[in-house]
């Protein structure tokens, strides 16, 4: 397992060096600095030299490095490094050079706790914060044996992620369904790939030890062996992914795969697809899922890029919102790549603002508020300087970012969230949906390719986003109330607990 | 949280000043804040490898008993770091640690035990033995799990001492502990010891394995990984048992931690070796695909790992991932290591049904900036032509389109793969020869030159000015690399055999150069061989030189069965990134094999000899003995394979590798195409010459 953990800044200064085995010598810091930090040719996160392997991730302006001496479990190594980043964020707000330098002693203390002989131990921030704190005051509490026992039971218990003595006057839970929609579209308008990476983040402010049950409109995958056409995967042929995709019933979604927070009882999900768990206190990522069928693409983009000789490139980019006119997306940013030798640009837009960003080689077109069903156009021209050494322009793809509330590309809906606790309190639950651009790329091909712009992936299924629905299965009949569709601009607002009742973006379930 | 403002303490300091600071404060300093600040400065200097700090050892030990856990932890850190430099001073800290191990606060007991067992000094190791036995039975689970890891630490310090004690037995007994975290820590400790000892074997019977699977759900993500790793020591004796266990582990594939996911894949793949029944295997394979794809939404490093393992698993179980090719299409912003690996997977997953989509995609990649990646894309197109016969024409058209773009490195790469296509499909696509020859002046890399020379020689009778083209190259014969010289030699002989009138002037000249004016033994030998062949019996010479060549395939890149078996037992480990025989990268790693049992579905690959596997390049092209039935043919094959010279490795294994680098280290391994590109020199050196880092 791990022999040591090292942290460097970009200059190669060693900020943290903690060895967990005697084979991790100080010299290794120099070797990493020379072989990786000052080597511009590095193309891999893993470097094995002799019997030593350095695995590193870059985060903000620091390198986090794990040293191993054997054929270690590489997945564990990287998961641990990312966990370290997450812990840093949880403790210091963010983990960068400044945070490391400001808290280096605490980081050593944490490392000593979360690794023993290089084996990761309990890394739940909630538990760790019970006895490793930035104030040093609480360290005193841990000095009393009874409190310590409580901590140790917690750190080694079956529900290591939750304290038992949590109390709230008002019991509430917030569910955020956040979807990153990925699109890769060819210059001819063919959807090469469209899928959704979803994430369900929960903030639980619930007393005691609540048992939660969570229901989605997830269509049970029926493995009938019948093959039906899978529109997203026409090249994939027959077999696995298509055979199980009997056409999704209206209003239900086929999840390709799910991954859960460790609080979720995986056995139960495997057996009857019930998501049941005892949540950690506060915010956590309950699950991730992937959907590849019937992906609703919020935006259609038609780019036409024309190179006129070697001195000019003309752009005509049309973008259309493909969602209900009652919704609107915010922070829509379209990045249109320009050649490296662009001297100046001119842009005209029917909406929003476009600006040339030379350092990124992009024309950046921003539309702050994009109503459903509307369509906007940008016309631009890039004038190029002549260069003696003409380098081929690789024509990077055009990319989009946006966020769209009350819309899920996969069509996923939360049906219910039930909370059972022995004191039988009532709780209020809120749910919010958001779709963002993951990697939303449209290739700009050669002119001849660009003319035909056909979507394979038309809107196959329209999903009514906010609607009243009853969960007939359950007697308590927790209801999903209609959230209003005209949305509060401030998508962050429901993070503020007090502001939530005004937050029209949340539904009560 | 704004709290720590310690950045200002992160600066170089002098011993004398720090000592004074450490001893200042006195009674007025109630919270020891002055001492804390001084200690923080010392810790910072320790990080900066300011080894003067070791002079403060006695002063730091003096602070160890102050009633502040924060101070104690800093002192312990100092102790762990410097004890080896000053063992005699470190000894003064021993009583404190021994006392603390009997403290009534479990956190303090565990801290002391954890610290004392990090110190690589004999007295500390000896002083740990008795207390650890007591603490293994502590009533606090946190202390017990610390004690479990402590045994592995002691084993690292002193194997003999641990083996001569009853510590390992005691550790074994702890497997009955009621606390799942303790049990998994014990397993991690045992597996660690097993990994470093030849004499210790680790076996788990079905009942224990089943019990371990049942506690998985109650463990933290890391503990689940330790348990799963330990389950590899269970050898199923019965197919039904293996199946049951695999199905009980399968839910772990939905865990959000990729270590749990990939280690579960490892165990399930392992158990599948012992499971009878096609149906069960298919159903398990189906469960493995989605989690592997889902890992592609993780950070790039984890994606990379998932992709490398997908390459591995696909070779063992081709039914996994079969329909998911589009998810492996490259995103523009993927890091290069992810892109290149996706490209390899795409090649593996291409079938005649999806080839059109893949070709369109590869063509797109060929316009990107990264030269290495572009070359791989071009090479992949050529390999696909060889892999999928019905699509060869389509591939060739795509290649020619790319060649027309006249980007030098694309032209060169395309020339090489077109040569391979000719080799695979003789007498089928000769119409494109002129198209290829047109770019002959753009070629400056030896491999590409050798390829075009091979084409000229092979089709000398169909190219009108073949003698003229060869003559152009022969003009600079002495300046060419050996690779090109060998190709020229063979091509000239071929020209002579096919068009004696045109070749008769060139051949003697080239033979003379090769036999008399070269220092390269290969070139000389080949020159002599041709000379004698031609002067003895021209008819036989024709038969040999222009004889039928053994077929080439694109599948020859597969790992050999032994390596594949071993790597599959190591899914998710670093070795799967390199996809090479494990002992070549990690020499100290304890080998893993499939152990025989009545349930084992096939014989394990029996080692014929105990050395490293033969490092013969795969592919029949350079393995002449296996193909020719008659002596004559055999000789012909051997000769042709040997002298065709067009970079025999590339010809034989058709790998996706970039052409640069001369290929010298590549020949060393069977599976070069799967090796990471960038670190190849170091790696090759590392494996060949032992440790580069002598520590």
JSON list of N, CA, C and O in Angstrom, two decimals, chain A residues 423-451:
[
{"chain": "A", "resi": 423, "resn": "UNK", "atom": "N", "xyz": [-38.67, 8.29, 16.57]},
{"chain": "A", "resi": 423, "resn": "UNK", "atom": "CA", "xyz": [-39.49, 9.29, 17.23]},
{"chain": "A", "resi": 423, "resn": "UNK", "atom": "C", "xyz": [-40.64, 9.77, 16.34]},
{"chain": "A", "resi": 423, "resn": "UNK", "atom": "O", "xyz": [-41.46, 10.58, 16.75]},
{"chain": "A", "resi": 424, "resn": "UNK", "atom": "N", "xyz": [-40.65, 9.27, 15.10]},
{"chain": "A", "resi": 424, "resn": "UNK", "atom": "CA", "xyz": [-41.79, 9.49, 14.22]},
{"chain": "A", "resi": 424, "resn": "UNK", "atom": "C", "xyz": [-42.09, 10.96, 13.93]},
{"chain": "A", "resi": 424, "resn": "UNK", "atom": "O", "xyz": [-43.24, 11.36, 13.87]},
{"chain": "A", "resi": 425, "resn": "UNK", "atom": "N", "xyz": [-41.07, 11.76, 13.79]},
{"chain": "A", "resi": 425, "resn": "UNK", "atom": "CA", "xyz": [-41.30, 13.17, 13.50]},
{"chain": "A", "resi": 425, "resn": "UNK", "atom": "C", "xyz": [-41.69, 13.35, 12.04]},
{"chain": "A", "resi": 425, "resn": "UNK", "atom": "O", "xyz": [-41.45, 12.47, 11.22]},
{"chain": "A", "resi": 426, "resn": "UNK", "atom": "N", "xyz": [-42.31, 14.47, 11.76]},
{"chain": "A", "resi": 426, "resn": "UNK", "atom": "CA", "xyz": [-42.61, 14.72, 10.35]},
{"chain": "A", "resi": 426, "resn": "UNK", "atom": "C", "xyz": [-41.47, 15.56, 9.77]},
{"chain": "A", "resi": 426, "resn": "UNK", "atom": "O", "xyz": [-40.81, 16.31, 10.48]},
{"chain": "A", "resi": 427, "resn": "UNK", "atom": "N", "xyz": [-41.27, 15.41, 8.51]},
{"chain": "A", "resi": 427, "resn": "UNK", "atom": "CA", "xyz": [-40.15, 16.11, 7.90]},
{"chain": "A", "resi": 427, "resn": "UNK", "atom": "C", "xyz": [-40.59, 16.72, 6.57]},
{"chain": "A", "resi": 427, "resn": "UNK", "atom": "O", "xyz": [-41.53, 16.25, 5.94]},
{"chain": "A", "resi": 428, "resn": "UNK", "atom": "N", "xyz": [-39.92, 17.78, 6.19]},
{"chain": "A", "resi": 428, "resn": "UNK", "atom": "CA", "xyz": [-40.23, 18.44, 4.92]},
{"chain": "A", "resi": 428, "resn": "UNK", "atom": "C", "xyz": [-39.12, 18.13, 3.93]},
{"chain": "A", "resi": 428, "resn": "UNK", "atom": "O", "xyz": [-37.95, 18.16, 4.28]},
{"chain": "A", "resi": 429, "resn": "UNK", "atom": "N", "xyz": [-39.52, 17.77, 2.74]},
{"chain": "A", "resi": 429, "resn": "UNK", "atom": "CA", "xyz": [-38.51, 17.41, 1.75]},
{"chain": "A", "resi": 429, "resn": "UNK", "atom": "C", "xyz": [-38.66, 18.27, 0.51]},
{"chain": "A", "resi": 429, "resn": "UNK", "atom": "O", "xyz": [-39.76, 18.53, 0.05]},
{"chain": "A", "resi": 430, "resn": "UNK", "atom": "N", "xyz": [-37.54, 18.67, -0.02]},
{"chain": "A", "resi": 430, "resn": "UNK", "atom": "CA", "xyz": [-37.53, 19.54, -1.19]},
{"chain": "A", "resi": 430, "resn": "UNK", "atom": "C", "xyz": [-36.72, 18.87, -2.28]},
{"chain": "A", "resi": 430, "resn": "UNK", "atom": "O", "xyz": [-35.70, 18.25, -2.02]},
{"chain": "A", "resi": 431, "resn": "UNK", "atom": "N", "xyz": [-37.16, 19.07, -3.50]},
{"chain": "A", "resi": 431, "resn": "UNK", "atom": "CA", "xyz": [-36.37, 18.53, -4.59]},
{"chain": "A", "resi": 431, "resn": "UNK", "atom": "C", "xyz": [-36.22, 19.59, -5.68]},
{"chain": "A", "resi": 431, "resn": "UNK", "atom": "O", "xyz": [-37.09, 20.43, -5.88]},
{"chain": "A", "resi": 432, "resn": "UNK", "atom": "N", "xyz": [-35.07, 19.57, -6.30]},
{"chain": "A", "resi": 432, "resn": "UNK", "atom": "CA", "xyz": [-34.79, 20.54, -7.34]},
{"chain": "A", "resi": 432, "resn": "UNK", "atom": "C", "xyz": [-34.06, 19.82, -8.48]},
{"chain": "A", "resi": 432, "resn": "UNK", "atom": "O", "xyz": [-33.25, 18.95, -8.23]},
{"chain": "A", "resi": 433, "resn": "UNK", "atom": "N", "xyz": [-34.38, 20.21, -9.69]},
{"chain": "A", "resi": 433, "resn": "UNK", "atom": "CA", "xyz": [-33.73, 19.58, -10.84]},
{"chain": "A", "resi": 433, "resn": "UNK", "atom": "C", "xyz": [-32.89, 20.60, -11.59]},
{"chain": "A", "resi": 433, "resn": "UNK", "atom": "O", "xyz": [-33.28, 21.75, -11.72]},
{"chain": "A", "resi": 434, "resn": "UNK", "atom": "N", "xyz": [-31.78, 20.15, -12.06]},
{"chain": "A", "resi": 434, "resn": "UNK", "atom": "CA", "xyz": [-30.97, 21.05, -12.87]},
{"chain": "A", "resi": 434, "resn": "UNK", "atom": "C", "xyz": [-30.21, 20.24, -13.92]},
{"chain": "A", "resi": 434, "resn": "UNK", "atom": "O", "xyz": [-29.70, 19.17, -13.64]},
{"chain": "A", "resi": 435, "resn": "UNK", "atom": "N", "xyz": [-30.14, 20.78, -15.11]},
{"chain": "A", "resi": 435, "resn": "UNK", "atom": "CA", "xyz": [-29.33, 20.16, -16.15]},
{"chain": "A", "resi": 435, "resn": "UNK", "atom": "C", "xyz": [-28.23, 21.14, -16.53]},
{"chain": "A", "resi": 435, "resn": "UNK", "atom": "O", "xyz": [-28.50, 22.32, -16.73]},
{"chain": "A", "resi": 436, "resn": "UNK", "atom": "N", "xyz": [-27.02, 20.63, -16.56]},
{"chain": "A", "resi": 436, "resn": "UNK", "atom": "CA", "xyz": [-25.89, 21.46, -16.95]},
{"chain": "A", "resi": 436, "resn": "UNK", "atom": "C", "xyz": [-25.22, 20.82, -18.16]},
{"chain": "A", "resi": 436, "resn": "UNK", "atom": "O", "xyz": [-25.44, 19.66, -18.45]},
{"chain": "A", "resi": 437, "resn": "UNK", "atom": "N", "xyz": [-24.36, 21.61, -18.80]},
{"chain": "A", "resi": 437, "resn": "UNK", "atom": "CA", "xyz": [-23.58, 21.02, -19.87]},
{"chain": "A", "resi": 437, "resn": "UNK", "atom": "C", "xyz": [-22.41, 20.28, -19.26]},
{"chain": "A", "resi": 437, "resn": "UNK", "atom": "O", "xyz": [-21.70, 20.81, -18.42]},
{"chain": "A", "resi": 438, "resn": "UNK", "atom": "N", "xyz": [-22.26, 19.05, -19.63]},
{"chain": "A", "resi": 438, "resn": "UNK", "atom": "CA", "xyz": [-21.04, 18.34, -19.25]},
{"chain": "A", "resi": 438, "resn": "UNK", "atom": "C", "xyz": [-20.01, 18.67, -20.30]},
{"chain": "A", "resi": 438, "resn": "UNK", "atom": "O", "xyz": [-19.50, 19.78, -20.36]},
{"chain": "A", "resi": 439, "resn": "UNK", "atom": "N", "xyz": [-19.74, 17.70, -21.14]},
{"chain": "A", "resi": 439, "resn": "UNK", "atom": "CA", "xyz": [-18.89, 17.99, -22.28]},
{"chain": "A", "resi": 439, "resn": "UNK", "atom": "C", "xyz": [-19.83, 18.07, -23.48]},
{"chain": "A", "resi": 439, "resn": "UNK", "atom": "O", "xyz": [-20.25, 17.07, -24.02]},
{"chain": "A", "resi": 440, "resn": "UNK", "atom": "N", "xyz": [-20.21, 19.29, -23.82]},
{"chain": "A", "resi": 440, "resn": "UNK", "atom": "CA", "xyz": [-21.23, 19.50, -24.84]},
{"chain": "A", "resi": 440, "resn": "UNK", "atom": "C", "xyz": [-20.52, 20.07, -26.07]},
{"chain": "A", "resi": 440, "resn": "UNK", "atom": "O", "xyz": [-20.30, 21.28, -26.16]},
{"chain": "A", "resi": 441, "resn": "UNK", "atom": "N", "xyz": [-20.12, 19.19, -26.96]},
{"chain": "A", "resi": 441, "resn": "UNK", "atom": "CA", "xyz": [-19.23, 19.61, -28.04]},
{"chain": "A", "resi": 441, "resn": "UNK", "atom": "C", "xyz": [-19.84, 19.37, -29.41]},
{"chain": "A", "resi": 441, "resn": "UNK", "atom": "O", "xyz": [-20.43, 18.33, -29.66]},
{"chain": "A", "resi": 442, "resn": "UNK", "atom": "N", "xyz": [-19.66, 20.35, -30.24]},
{"chain": "A", "resi": 442, "resn": "UNK", "atom": "CA", "xyz": [-20.11, 20.23, -31.63]},
{"chain": "A", "resi": 442, "resn": "UNK", "atom": "C", "xyz": [-18.89, 20.48, -32.50]},
{"chain": "A", "resi": 442, "resn": "UNK", "atom": "O", "xyz": [-18.23, 21.51, -32.40]},
{"chain": "A", "resi": 443, "resn": "UNK", "atom": "N", "xyz": [-18.56, 19.50, -33.31]},
{"chain": "A", "resi": 443, "resn": "UNK", "atom": "CA", "xyz": [-17.37, 19.66, -34.14]},
{"chain": "A", "resi": 443, "resn": "UNK", "atom": "C", "xyz": [-17.65, 20.60, -35.30]},
{"chain": "A", "resi": 443, "resn": "UNK", "atom": "O", "xyz": [-18.74, 20.62, -35.84]},
{"chain": "A", "resi": 444, "resn": "UNK", "atom": "N", "xyz": [-16.64, 21.37, -35.65]},
{"chain": "A", "resi": 444, "resn": "UNK", "atom": "CA", "xyz": [-16.79, 22.25, -36.80]},
{"chain": "A", "resi": 444, "resn": "UNK", "atom": "C", "xyz": [-15.99, 21.64, -37.93]},
{"chain": "A", "resi": 444, "resn": "UNK", "atom": "O", "xyz": [-14.78, 21.76, -37.97]},
{"chain": "A", "resi": 445, "resn": "UNK", "atom": "N", "xyz": [-16.66, 20.99, -38.79]},
{"chain": "A", "resi": 445, "resn": "UNK", "atom": "CA", "xyz": [-15.94, 20.31, -39.86]},
{"chain": "A", "resi": 445, "resn": "UNK", "atom": "C", "xyz": [-15.65, 21.25, -41.00]},
{"chain": "A", "resi": 445, "resn": "UNK", "atom": "O", "xyz": [-15.80, 22.47, -40.88]},
{"chain": "A", "resi": 446, "resn": "UNK", "atom": "N", "xyz": [-15.21, 20.69, -42.08]},
{"chain": "A", "resi": 446, "resn": "UNK", "atom": "CA", "xyz": [-14.99, 21.48, -43.27]},
{"chain": "A", "resi": 446, "resn": "UNK", "atom": "C", "xyz": [-16.33, 21.94, -43.84]},
{"chain": "A", "resi": 446, "resn": "UNK", "atom": "O", "xyz": [-17.37, 21.36, -43.54]},
{"chain": "A", "resi": 447, "resn": "UNK", "atom": "N", "xyz": [-16.27, 22.95, -44.66]},
{"chain": "A", "resi": 447, "resn": "UNK", "atom": "CA", "xyz": [-17.49, 23.59, -45.12]},
{"chain": "A", "resi": 447, "resn": "UNK", "atom": "C", "xyz": [-18.46, 22.59, -45.73]},
{"chain": "A", "resi": 447, "resn": "UNK", "atom": "O", "xyz": [-19.63, 22.57, -45.41]},
{"chain": "A", "resi": 448, "resn": "UNK", "atom": "N", "xyz": [-17.92, 21.76, -46.60]},
{"chain": "A", "resi": 448, "resn": "UNK", "atom": "CA", "xyz": [-18.81, 20.85, -47.29]},
{"chain": "A", "resi": 448, "resn": "UNK", "atom": "C", "xyz": [-19.58, 19.95, -46.34]},
{"chain": "A", "resi": 448, "resn": "UNK", "atom": "O", "xyz": [-20.70, 19.54, -46.62]},
{"chain": "A", "resi": 449, "resn": "UNK", "atom": "N", "xyz": [-18.93, 19.65, -45.21]},
{"chain": "A", "resi": 449, "resn": "UNK", "atom": "CA", "xyz": [-19.58, 18.76, -44.27]},
{"chain": "A", "resi": 449, "resn": "UNK", "atom": "C", "xyz": [-20.70, 19.44, -43.51]},
{"chain": "A", "resi": 449, "resn": "UNK", "atom": "O", "xyz": [-21.58, 18.80, -42.97]},
{"chain": "A", "resi": 450, "resn": "UNK", "atom": "N", "xyz": [-20.59, 20.73, -43.41]},
{"chain": "A", "resi": 450, "resn": "UNK", "atom": "CA", "xyz": [-21.41, 21.44, -42.46]},
{"chain": "A", "resi": 450, "resn": "UNK", "atom": "C", "xyz": [-22.82, 21.71, -42.96]},
{"chain": "A", "resi": 450, "resn": "UNK", "atom": "O", "xyz": [-23.69, 22.08, -42.19]},
{"chain": "A", "resi": 451, "resn": "UNK", "atom": "N", "xyz": [-23.00, 21.57, -44.25]},
{"chain": "A", "resi": 451, "resn": "UNK", "atom": "CA", "xyz": [-24.26, 22.02, -44.81]},
{"chain": "A", "resi": 451, "resn": "UNK", "atom": "C", "xyz": [-25.45, 21.20, -44.30]},
{"chain": "A", "resi": 451, "resn": "UNK", "atom": "O", "xyz": [-26.46, 21.73, -43.87]}
]
